[in-house]
mmCIF file of C-alpha atoms in Angstrom:
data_model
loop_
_atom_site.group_PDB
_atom_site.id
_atom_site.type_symbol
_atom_site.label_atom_id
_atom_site.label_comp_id
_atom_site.label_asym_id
_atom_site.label_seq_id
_atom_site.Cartn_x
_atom_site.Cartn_y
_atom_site.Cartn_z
ATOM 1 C CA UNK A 1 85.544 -72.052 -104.022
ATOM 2 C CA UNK A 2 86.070 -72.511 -100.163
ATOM 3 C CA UNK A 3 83.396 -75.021 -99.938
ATOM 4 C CA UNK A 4 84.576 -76.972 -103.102
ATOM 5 C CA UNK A 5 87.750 -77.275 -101.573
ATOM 6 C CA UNK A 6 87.190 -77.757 -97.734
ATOM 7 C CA UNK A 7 84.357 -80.923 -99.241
ATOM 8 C CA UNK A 8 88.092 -82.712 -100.310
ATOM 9 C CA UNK A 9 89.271 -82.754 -97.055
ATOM 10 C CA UNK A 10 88.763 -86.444 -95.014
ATOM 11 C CA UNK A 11 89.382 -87.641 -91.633
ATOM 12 C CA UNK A 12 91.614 -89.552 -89.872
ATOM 13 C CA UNK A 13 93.272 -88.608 -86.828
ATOM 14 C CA UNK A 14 93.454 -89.032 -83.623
ATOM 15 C CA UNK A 15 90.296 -89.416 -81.081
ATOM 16 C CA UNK A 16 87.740 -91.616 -79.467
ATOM 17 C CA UNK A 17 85.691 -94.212 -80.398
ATOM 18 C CA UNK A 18 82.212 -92.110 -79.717
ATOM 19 C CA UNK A 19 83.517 -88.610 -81.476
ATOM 20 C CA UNK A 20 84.455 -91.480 -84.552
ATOM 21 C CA UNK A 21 81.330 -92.929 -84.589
ATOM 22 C CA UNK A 22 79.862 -89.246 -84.114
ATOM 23 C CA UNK A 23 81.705 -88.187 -87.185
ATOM 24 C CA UNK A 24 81.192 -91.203 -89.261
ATOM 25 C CA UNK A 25 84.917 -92.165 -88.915
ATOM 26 C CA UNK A 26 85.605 -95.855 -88.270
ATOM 27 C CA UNK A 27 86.323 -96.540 -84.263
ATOM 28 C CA UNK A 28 88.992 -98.742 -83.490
ATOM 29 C CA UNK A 29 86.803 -101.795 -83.020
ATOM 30 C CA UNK A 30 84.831 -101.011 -86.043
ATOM 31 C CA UNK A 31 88.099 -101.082 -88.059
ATOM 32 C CA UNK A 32 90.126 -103.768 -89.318
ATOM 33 C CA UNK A 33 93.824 -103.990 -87.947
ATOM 34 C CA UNK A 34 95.799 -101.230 -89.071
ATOM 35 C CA UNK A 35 99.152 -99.425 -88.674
ATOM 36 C CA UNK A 36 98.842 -96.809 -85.785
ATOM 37 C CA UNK A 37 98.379 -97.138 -82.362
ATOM 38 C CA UNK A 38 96.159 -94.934 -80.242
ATOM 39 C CA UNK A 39 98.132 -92.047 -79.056
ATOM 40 C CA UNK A 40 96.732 -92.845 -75.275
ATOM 41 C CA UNK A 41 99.033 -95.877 -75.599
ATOM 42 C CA UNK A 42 101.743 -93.724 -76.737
ATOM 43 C CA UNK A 43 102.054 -91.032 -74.104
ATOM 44 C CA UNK A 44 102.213 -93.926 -71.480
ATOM 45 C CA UNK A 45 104.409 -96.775 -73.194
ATOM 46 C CA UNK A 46 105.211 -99.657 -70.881
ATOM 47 C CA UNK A 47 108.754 -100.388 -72.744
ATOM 48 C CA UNK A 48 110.160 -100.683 -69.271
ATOM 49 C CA UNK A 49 107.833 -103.520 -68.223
ATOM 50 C CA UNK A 50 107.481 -107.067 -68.964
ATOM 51 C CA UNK A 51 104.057 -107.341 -69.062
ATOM 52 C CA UNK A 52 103.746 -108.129 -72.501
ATOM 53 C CA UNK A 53 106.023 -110.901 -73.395
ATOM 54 C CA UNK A 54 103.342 -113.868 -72.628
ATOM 55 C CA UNK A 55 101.590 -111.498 -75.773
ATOM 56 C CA UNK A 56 104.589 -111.418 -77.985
ATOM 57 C CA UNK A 57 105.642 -115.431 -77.441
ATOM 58 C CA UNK A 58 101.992 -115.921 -77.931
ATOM 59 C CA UNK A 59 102.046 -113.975 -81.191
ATOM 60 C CA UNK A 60 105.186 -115.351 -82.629
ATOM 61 C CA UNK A 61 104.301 -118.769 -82.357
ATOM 62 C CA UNK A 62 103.050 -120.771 -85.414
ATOM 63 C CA UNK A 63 99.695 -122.836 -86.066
ATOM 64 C CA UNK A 64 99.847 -125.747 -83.875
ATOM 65 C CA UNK A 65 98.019 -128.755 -84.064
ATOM 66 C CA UNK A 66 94.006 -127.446 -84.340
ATOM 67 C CA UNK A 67 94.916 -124.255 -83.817
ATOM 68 C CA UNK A 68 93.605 -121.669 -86.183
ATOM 69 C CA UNK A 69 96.171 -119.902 -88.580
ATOM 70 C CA UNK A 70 93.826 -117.436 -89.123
ATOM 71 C CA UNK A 71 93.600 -116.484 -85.153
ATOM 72 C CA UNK A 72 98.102 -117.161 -84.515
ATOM 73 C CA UNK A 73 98.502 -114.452 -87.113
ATOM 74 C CA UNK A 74 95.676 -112.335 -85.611
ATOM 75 C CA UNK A 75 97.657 -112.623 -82.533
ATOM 76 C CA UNK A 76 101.244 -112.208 -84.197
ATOM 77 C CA UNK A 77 99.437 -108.847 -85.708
ATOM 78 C CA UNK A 78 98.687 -107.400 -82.259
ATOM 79 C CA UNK A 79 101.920 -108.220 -80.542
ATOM 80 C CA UNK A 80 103.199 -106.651 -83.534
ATOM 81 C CA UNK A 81 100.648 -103.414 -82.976
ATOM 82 C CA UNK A 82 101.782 -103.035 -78.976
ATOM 83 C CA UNK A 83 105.531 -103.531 -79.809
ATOM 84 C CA UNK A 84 105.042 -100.248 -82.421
ATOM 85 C CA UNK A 85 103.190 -98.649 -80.148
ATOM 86 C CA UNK A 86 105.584 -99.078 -77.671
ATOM 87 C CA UNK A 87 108.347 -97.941 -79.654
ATOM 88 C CA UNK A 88 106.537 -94.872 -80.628
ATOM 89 C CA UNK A 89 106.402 -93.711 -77.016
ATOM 90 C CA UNK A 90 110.113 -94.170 -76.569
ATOM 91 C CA UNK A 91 111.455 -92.734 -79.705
ATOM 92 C CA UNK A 92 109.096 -89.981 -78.716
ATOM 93 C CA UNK A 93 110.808 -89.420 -74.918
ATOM 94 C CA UNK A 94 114.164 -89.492 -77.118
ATOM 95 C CA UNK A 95 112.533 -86.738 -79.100
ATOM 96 C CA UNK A 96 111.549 -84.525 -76.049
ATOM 97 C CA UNK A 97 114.759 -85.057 -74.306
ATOM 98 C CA UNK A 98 116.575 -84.237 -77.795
ATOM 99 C CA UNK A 99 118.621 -87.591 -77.704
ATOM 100 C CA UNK A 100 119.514 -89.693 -80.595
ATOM 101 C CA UNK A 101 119.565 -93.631 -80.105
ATOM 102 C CA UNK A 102 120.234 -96.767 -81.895
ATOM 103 C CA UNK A 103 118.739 -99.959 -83.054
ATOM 104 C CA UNK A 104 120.793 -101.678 -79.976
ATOM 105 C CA UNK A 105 119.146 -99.454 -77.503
ATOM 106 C CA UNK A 106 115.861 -99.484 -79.518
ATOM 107 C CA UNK A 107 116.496 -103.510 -79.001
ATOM 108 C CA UNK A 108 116.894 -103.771 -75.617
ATOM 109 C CA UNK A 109 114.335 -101.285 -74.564
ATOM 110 C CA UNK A 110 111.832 -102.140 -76.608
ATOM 111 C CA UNK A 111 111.980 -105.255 -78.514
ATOM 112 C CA UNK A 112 113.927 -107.043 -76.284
ATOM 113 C CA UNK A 113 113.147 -110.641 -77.769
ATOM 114 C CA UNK A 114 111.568 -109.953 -80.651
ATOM 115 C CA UNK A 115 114.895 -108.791 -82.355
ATOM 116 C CA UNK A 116 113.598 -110.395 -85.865
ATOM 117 C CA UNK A 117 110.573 -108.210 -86.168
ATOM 118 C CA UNK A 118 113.083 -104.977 -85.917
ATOM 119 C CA UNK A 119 112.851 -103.548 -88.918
ATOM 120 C CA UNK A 120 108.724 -103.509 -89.708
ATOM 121 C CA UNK A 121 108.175 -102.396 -86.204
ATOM 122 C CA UNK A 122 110.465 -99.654 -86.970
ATOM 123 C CA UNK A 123 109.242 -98.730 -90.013
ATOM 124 C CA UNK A 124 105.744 -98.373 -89.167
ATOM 125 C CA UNK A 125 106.218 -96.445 -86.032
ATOM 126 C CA UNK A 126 108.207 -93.899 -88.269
ATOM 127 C CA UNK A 127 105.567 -93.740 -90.640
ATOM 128 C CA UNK A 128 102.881 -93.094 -87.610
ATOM 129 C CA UNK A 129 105.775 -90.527 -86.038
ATOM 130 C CA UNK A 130 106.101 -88.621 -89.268
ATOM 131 C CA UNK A 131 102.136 -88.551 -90.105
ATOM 132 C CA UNK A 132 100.812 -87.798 -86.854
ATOM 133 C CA UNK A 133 103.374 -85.699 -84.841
ATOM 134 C CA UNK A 134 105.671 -84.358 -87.616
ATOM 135 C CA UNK A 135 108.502 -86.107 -86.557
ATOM 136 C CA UNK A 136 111.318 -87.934 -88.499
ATOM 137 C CA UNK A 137 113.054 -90.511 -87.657
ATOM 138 C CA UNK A 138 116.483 -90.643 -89.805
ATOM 139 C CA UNK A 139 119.646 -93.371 -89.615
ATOM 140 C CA UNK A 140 122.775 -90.802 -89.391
ATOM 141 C CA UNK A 141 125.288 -93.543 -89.477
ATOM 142 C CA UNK A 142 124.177 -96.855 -90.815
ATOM 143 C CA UNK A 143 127.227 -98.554 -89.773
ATOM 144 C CA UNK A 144 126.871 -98.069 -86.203
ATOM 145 C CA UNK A 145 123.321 -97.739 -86.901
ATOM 146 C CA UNK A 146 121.983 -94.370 -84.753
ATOM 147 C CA UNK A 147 119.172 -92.411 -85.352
ATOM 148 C CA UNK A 148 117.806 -88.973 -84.407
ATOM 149 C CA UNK A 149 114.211 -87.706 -84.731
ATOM 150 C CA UNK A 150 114.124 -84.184 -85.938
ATOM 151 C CA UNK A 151 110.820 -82.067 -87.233
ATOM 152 C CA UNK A 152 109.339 -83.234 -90.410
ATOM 153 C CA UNK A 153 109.849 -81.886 -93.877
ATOM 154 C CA UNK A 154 112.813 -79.963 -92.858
ATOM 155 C CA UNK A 155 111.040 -77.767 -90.671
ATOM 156 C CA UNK A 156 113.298 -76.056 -87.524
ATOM 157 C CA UNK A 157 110.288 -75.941 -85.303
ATOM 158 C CA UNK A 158 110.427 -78.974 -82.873
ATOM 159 C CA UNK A 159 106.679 -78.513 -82.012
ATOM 160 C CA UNK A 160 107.028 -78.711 -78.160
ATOM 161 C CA UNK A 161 105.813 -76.384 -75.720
ATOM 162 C CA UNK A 162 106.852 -74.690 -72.696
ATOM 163 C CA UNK A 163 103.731 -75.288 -70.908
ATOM 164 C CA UNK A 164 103.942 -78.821 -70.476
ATOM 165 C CA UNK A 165 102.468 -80.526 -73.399
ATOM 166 C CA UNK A 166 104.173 -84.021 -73.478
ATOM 167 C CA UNK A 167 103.358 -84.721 -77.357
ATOM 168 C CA UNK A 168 105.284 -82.540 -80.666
ATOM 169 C CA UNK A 169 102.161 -80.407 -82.437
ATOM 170 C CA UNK A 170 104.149 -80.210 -86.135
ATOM 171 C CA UNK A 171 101.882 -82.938 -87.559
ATOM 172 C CA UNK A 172 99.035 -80.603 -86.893
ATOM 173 C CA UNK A 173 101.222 -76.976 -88.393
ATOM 174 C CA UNK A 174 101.826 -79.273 -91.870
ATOM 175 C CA UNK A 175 98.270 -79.489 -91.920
ATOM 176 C CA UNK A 176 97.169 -76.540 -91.528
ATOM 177 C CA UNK A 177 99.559 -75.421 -94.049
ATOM 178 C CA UNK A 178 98.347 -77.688 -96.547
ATOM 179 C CA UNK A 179 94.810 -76.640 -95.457
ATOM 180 C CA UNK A 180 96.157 -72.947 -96.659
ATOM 181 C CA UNK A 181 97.480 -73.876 -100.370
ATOM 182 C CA UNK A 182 94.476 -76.108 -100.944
ATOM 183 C CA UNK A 183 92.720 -72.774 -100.186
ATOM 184 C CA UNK A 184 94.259 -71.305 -102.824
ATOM 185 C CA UNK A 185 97.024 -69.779 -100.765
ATOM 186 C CA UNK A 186 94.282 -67.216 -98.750
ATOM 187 C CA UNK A 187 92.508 -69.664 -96.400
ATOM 188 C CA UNK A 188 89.079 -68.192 -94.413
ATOM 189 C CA UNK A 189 89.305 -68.311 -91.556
ATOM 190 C CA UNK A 190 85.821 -70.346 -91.261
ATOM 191 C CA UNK A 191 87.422 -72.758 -93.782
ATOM 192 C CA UNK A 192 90.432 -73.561 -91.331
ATOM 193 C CA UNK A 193 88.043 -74.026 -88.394
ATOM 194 C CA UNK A 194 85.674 -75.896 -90.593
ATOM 195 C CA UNK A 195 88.651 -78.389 -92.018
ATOM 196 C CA UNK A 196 89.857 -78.431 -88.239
ATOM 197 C CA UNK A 197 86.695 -79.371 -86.705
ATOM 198 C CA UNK A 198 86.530 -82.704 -88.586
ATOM 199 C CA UNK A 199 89.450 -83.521 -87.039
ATOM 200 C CA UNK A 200 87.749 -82.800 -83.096
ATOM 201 C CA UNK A 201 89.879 -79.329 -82.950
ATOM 202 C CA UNK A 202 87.377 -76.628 -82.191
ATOM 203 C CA UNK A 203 88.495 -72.961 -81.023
ATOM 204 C CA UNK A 204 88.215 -72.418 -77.163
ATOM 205 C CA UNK A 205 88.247 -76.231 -76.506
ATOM 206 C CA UNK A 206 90.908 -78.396 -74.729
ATOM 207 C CA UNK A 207 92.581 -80.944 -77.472
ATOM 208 C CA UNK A 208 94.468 -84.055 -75.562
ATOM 209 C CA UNK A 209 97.560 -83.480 -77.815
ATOM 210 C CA UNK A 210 97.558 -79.932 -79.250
ATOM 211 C CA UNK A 211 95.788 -77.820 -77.086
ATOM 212 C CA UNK A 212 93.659 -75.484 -77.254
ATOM 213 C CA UNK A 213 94.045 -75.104 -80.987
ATOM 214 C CA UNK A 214 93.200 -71.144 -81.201
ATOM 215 C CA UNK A 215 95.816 -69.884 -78.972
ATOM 216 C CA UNK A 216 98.194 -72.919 -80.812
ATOM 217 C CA UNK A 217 97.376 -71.276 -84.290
ATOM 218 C CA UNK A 218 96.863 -67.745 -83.997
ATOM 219 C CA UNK A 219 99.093 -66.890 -81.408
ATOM 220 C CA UNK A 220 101.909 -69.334 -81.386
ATOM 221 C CA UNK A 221 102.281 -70.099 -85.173
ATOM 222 C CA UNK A 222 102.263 -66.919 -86.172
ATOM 223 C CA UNK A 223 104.957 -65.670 -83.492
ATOM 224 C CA UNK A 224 106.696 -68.366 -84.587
ATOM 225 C CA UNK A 225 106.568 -67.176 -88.370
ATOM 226 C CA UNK A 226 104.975 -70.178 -89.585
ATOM 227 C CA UNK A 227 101.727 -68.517 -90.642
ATOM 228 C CA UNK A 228 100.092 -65.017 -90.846
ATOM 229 C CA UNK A 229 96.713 -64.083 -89.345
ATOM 230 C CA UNK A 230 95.047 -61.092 -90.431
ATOM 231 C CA UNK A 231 91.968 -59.131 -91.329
ATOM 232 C CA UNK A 232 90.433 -59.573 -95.156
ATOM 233 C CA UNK A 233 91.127 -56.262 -97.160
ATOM 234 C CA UNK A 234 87.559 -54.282 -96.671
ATOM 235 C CA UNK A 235 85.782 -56.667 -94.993
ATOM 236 C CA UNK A 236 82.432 -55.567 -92.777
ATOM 237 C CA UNK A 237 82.143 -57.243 -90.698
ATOM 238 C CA UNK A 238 85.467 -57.976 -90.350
ATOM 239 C CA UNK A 239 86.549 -61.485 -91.761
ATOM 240 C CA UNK A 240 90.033 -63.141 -91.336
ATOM 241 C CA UNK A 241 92.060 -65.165 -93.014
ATOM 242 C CA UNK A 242 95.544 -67.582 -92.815
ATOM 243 C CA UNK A 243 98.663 -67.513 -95.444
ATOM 244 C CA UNK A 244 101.856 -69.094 -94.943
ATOM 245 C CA UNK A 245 104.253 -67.050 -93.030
ATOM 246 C CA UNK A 246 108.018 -66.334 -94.010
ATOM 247 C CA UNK A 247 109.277 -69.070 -91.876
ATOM 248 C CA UNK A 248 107.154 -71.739 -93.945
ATOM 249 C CA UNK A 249 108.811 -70.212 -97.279
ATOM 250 C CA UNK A 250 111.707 -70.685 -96.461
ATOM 251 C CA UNK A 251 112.231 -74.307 -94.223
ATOM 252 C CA UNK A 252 109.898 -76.530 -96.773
ATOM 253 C CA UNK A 253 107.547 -75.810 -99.848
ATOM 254 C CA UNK A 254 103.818 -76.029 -101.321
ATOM 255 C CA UNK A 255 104.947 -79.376 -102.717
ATOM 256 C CA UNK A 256 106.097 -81.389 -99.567
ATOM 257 C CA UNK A 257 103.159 -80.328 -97.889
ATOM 258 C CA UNK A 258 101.002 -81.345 -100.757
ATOM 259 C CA UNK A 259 103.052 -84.886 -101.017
ATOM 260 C CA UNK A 260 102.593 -85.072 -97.362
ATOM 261 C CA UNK A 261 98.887 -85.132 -97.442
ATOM 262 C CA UNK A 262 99.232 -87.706 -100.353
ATOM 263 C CA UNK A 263 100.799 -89.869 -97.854
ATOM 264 C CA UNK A 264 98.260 -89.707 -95.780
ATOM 265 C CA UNK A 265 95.623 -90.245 -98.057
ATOM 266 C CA UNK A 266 97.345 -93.205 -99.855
ATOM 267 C CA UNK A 267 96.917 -95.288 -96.418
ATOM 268 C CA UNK A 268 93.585 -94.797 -96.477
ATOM 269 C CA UNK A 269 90.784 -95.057 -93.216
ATOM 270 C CA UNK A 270 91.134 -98.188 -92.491
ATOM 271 C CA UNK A 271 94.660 -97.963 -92.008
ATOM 272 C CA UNK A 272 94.788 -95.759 -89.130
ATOM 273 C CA UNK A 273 91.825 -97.302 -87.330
ATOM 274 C CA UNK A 274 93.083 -96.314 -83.653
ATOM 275 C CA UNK A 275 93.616 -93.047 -84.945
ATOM 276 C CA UNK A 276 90.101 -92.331 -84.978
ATOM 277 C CA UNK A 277 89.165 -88.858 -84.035
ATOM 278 C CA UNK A 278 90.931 -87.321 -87.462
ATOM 279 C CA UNK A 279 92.499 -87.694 -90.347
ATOM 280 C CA UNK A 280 93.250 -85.583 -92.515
ATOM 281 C CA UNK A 281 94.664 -85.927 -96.115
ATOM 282 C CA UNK A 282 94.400 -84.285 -99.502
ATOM 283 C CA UNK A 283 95.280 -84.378 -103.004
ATOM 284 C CA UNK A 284 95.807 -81.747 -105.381
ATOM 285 C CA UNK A 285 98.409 -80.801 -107.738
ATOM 286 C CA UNK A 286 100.791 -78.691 -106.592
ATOM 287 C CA UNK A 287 103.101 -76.014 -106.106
#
């Protein structure tokens, strides 16, 4: 049933620390450390600045005499956090501008010193890139080593608008379109908005990264051929419902959506801590 189904969706995504405590999701200081950074940090990264290095020196260095391991490798942890986060905002300007870019540039933009820590940093922020904007990051020649970011799960759509939204929305269109085969393929409209709203995205309401997430759904999706909106056969009053549109069929499948949500769910809660105003993940056999 609808409300079988919509009871398996959890949260973990993006928001504040009072609409997390609101919703019962962990806020980022009731969380331990975990893997993503807040996307506030990430829409304004400070890779240009030098700020931070005092930070990363302080993080790097080992135990000294009574100094507590326990507290250097809290440190190390959070320069490693704000270097990721960091990163994140500039692979997602390379993203925006379509650009590709390499671990040299990636190096001296970014990193700059902490050249050792390369390839965690970059691993997590493509694992926060992928989950939470739909974007991948792949290495097209690992020689020379480049990169380009390019929509997730082999999806065409780049999720960028024309109106000025600085952050990719395809994290949000795989969800909805797992949201649609957990619902059995035929998702009510009530049970989108319901699955949505633990996530802070309610219809007619502003959402710092996607919108307002009516217009975003039934309006842009479906021009875009993503997903159909339309009225239940014989309903009175009319009821509506979401399927996946022809565009979906054919650029990915049930089963990468369904492994995506896995994904998400295998980090867990406390793994996205600063992510804290959703989450969503699932798991259900599928295809």
């Amino acid at each position: 049933s609808s409300s079988s189904s919509s009871s398996s969706y959890s949260v973990l995504f993006l928001g504040t620390g009072e609409e997390a405590a609101d919703s019962g999701t962990p806020s980022p200081t009731q969380s331990p450390q975990g893997v993503c950074p807040s996307p506030t940090a990430v829409a304004a990264p400070p890779w240009s600045q030098s700020e931070d290095s005092g930070l990363r020196s302080q993080g790097e260095e080992g135990p000294s005499s009574g100094q507590d391991p326990a507290d250097a490798e809290s440190r190390l942890q959070d320069a490693l956090h704000l270097m990721m986060a960091e990163l994140m905002g500039f692979l997602l300007h390379k993203y925006r501008t379509k650009q590709p870019t390499s671990k040299e540039e990636m190096l001296n933009a970014v990193l700059r010193d902490d050249q050792d820590h390369f390839p965690v940093v970059l691993s997590q922020a493509s694992e926060c890139l992928q989950l939470v904007f739909g974007v991948d990051v792949k290495e097209v020649d690992p020689r020379e080593h480049l990169y380009v970011l390019v929509p997730t799960l082999g999806l065409t759509y780049d999720g960028m608008q024309d109106d000025g939204q600085s952050m990719p929305n395809t994290g949000l269109l795989v969800i909805l379109l797992g949201v649609i085969v957990l619902e059995g393929d035929f998702a009510p409209e009530e049970a989108v908005w319901r699955a949505l709203s633990k996530m802070g995205l309610c219809a007619g309401r502003e959402h710092f990264i996607y919108g307002e997430p009516r217009e975003l759904i039934t309006n842009v999706w479906v021009q875009e051929g993503y997903v159909e909106y339309r009225q239940v056969a014989n309903s009175d009053p009319a009821r509506y419902e979401f399927l996946w549109g022809p565009r979906a069929y054919t650029e990915t499948s049930k089963l990468q959506v369904l492994e995506h949500f896995l994904r998400v769910n295998r980090r867990g809660p406390s793994s996205f801590p600063s992510l804290s105003e959703e989450r969503v993940s699932d798991e259900e056999e599928g295809a």
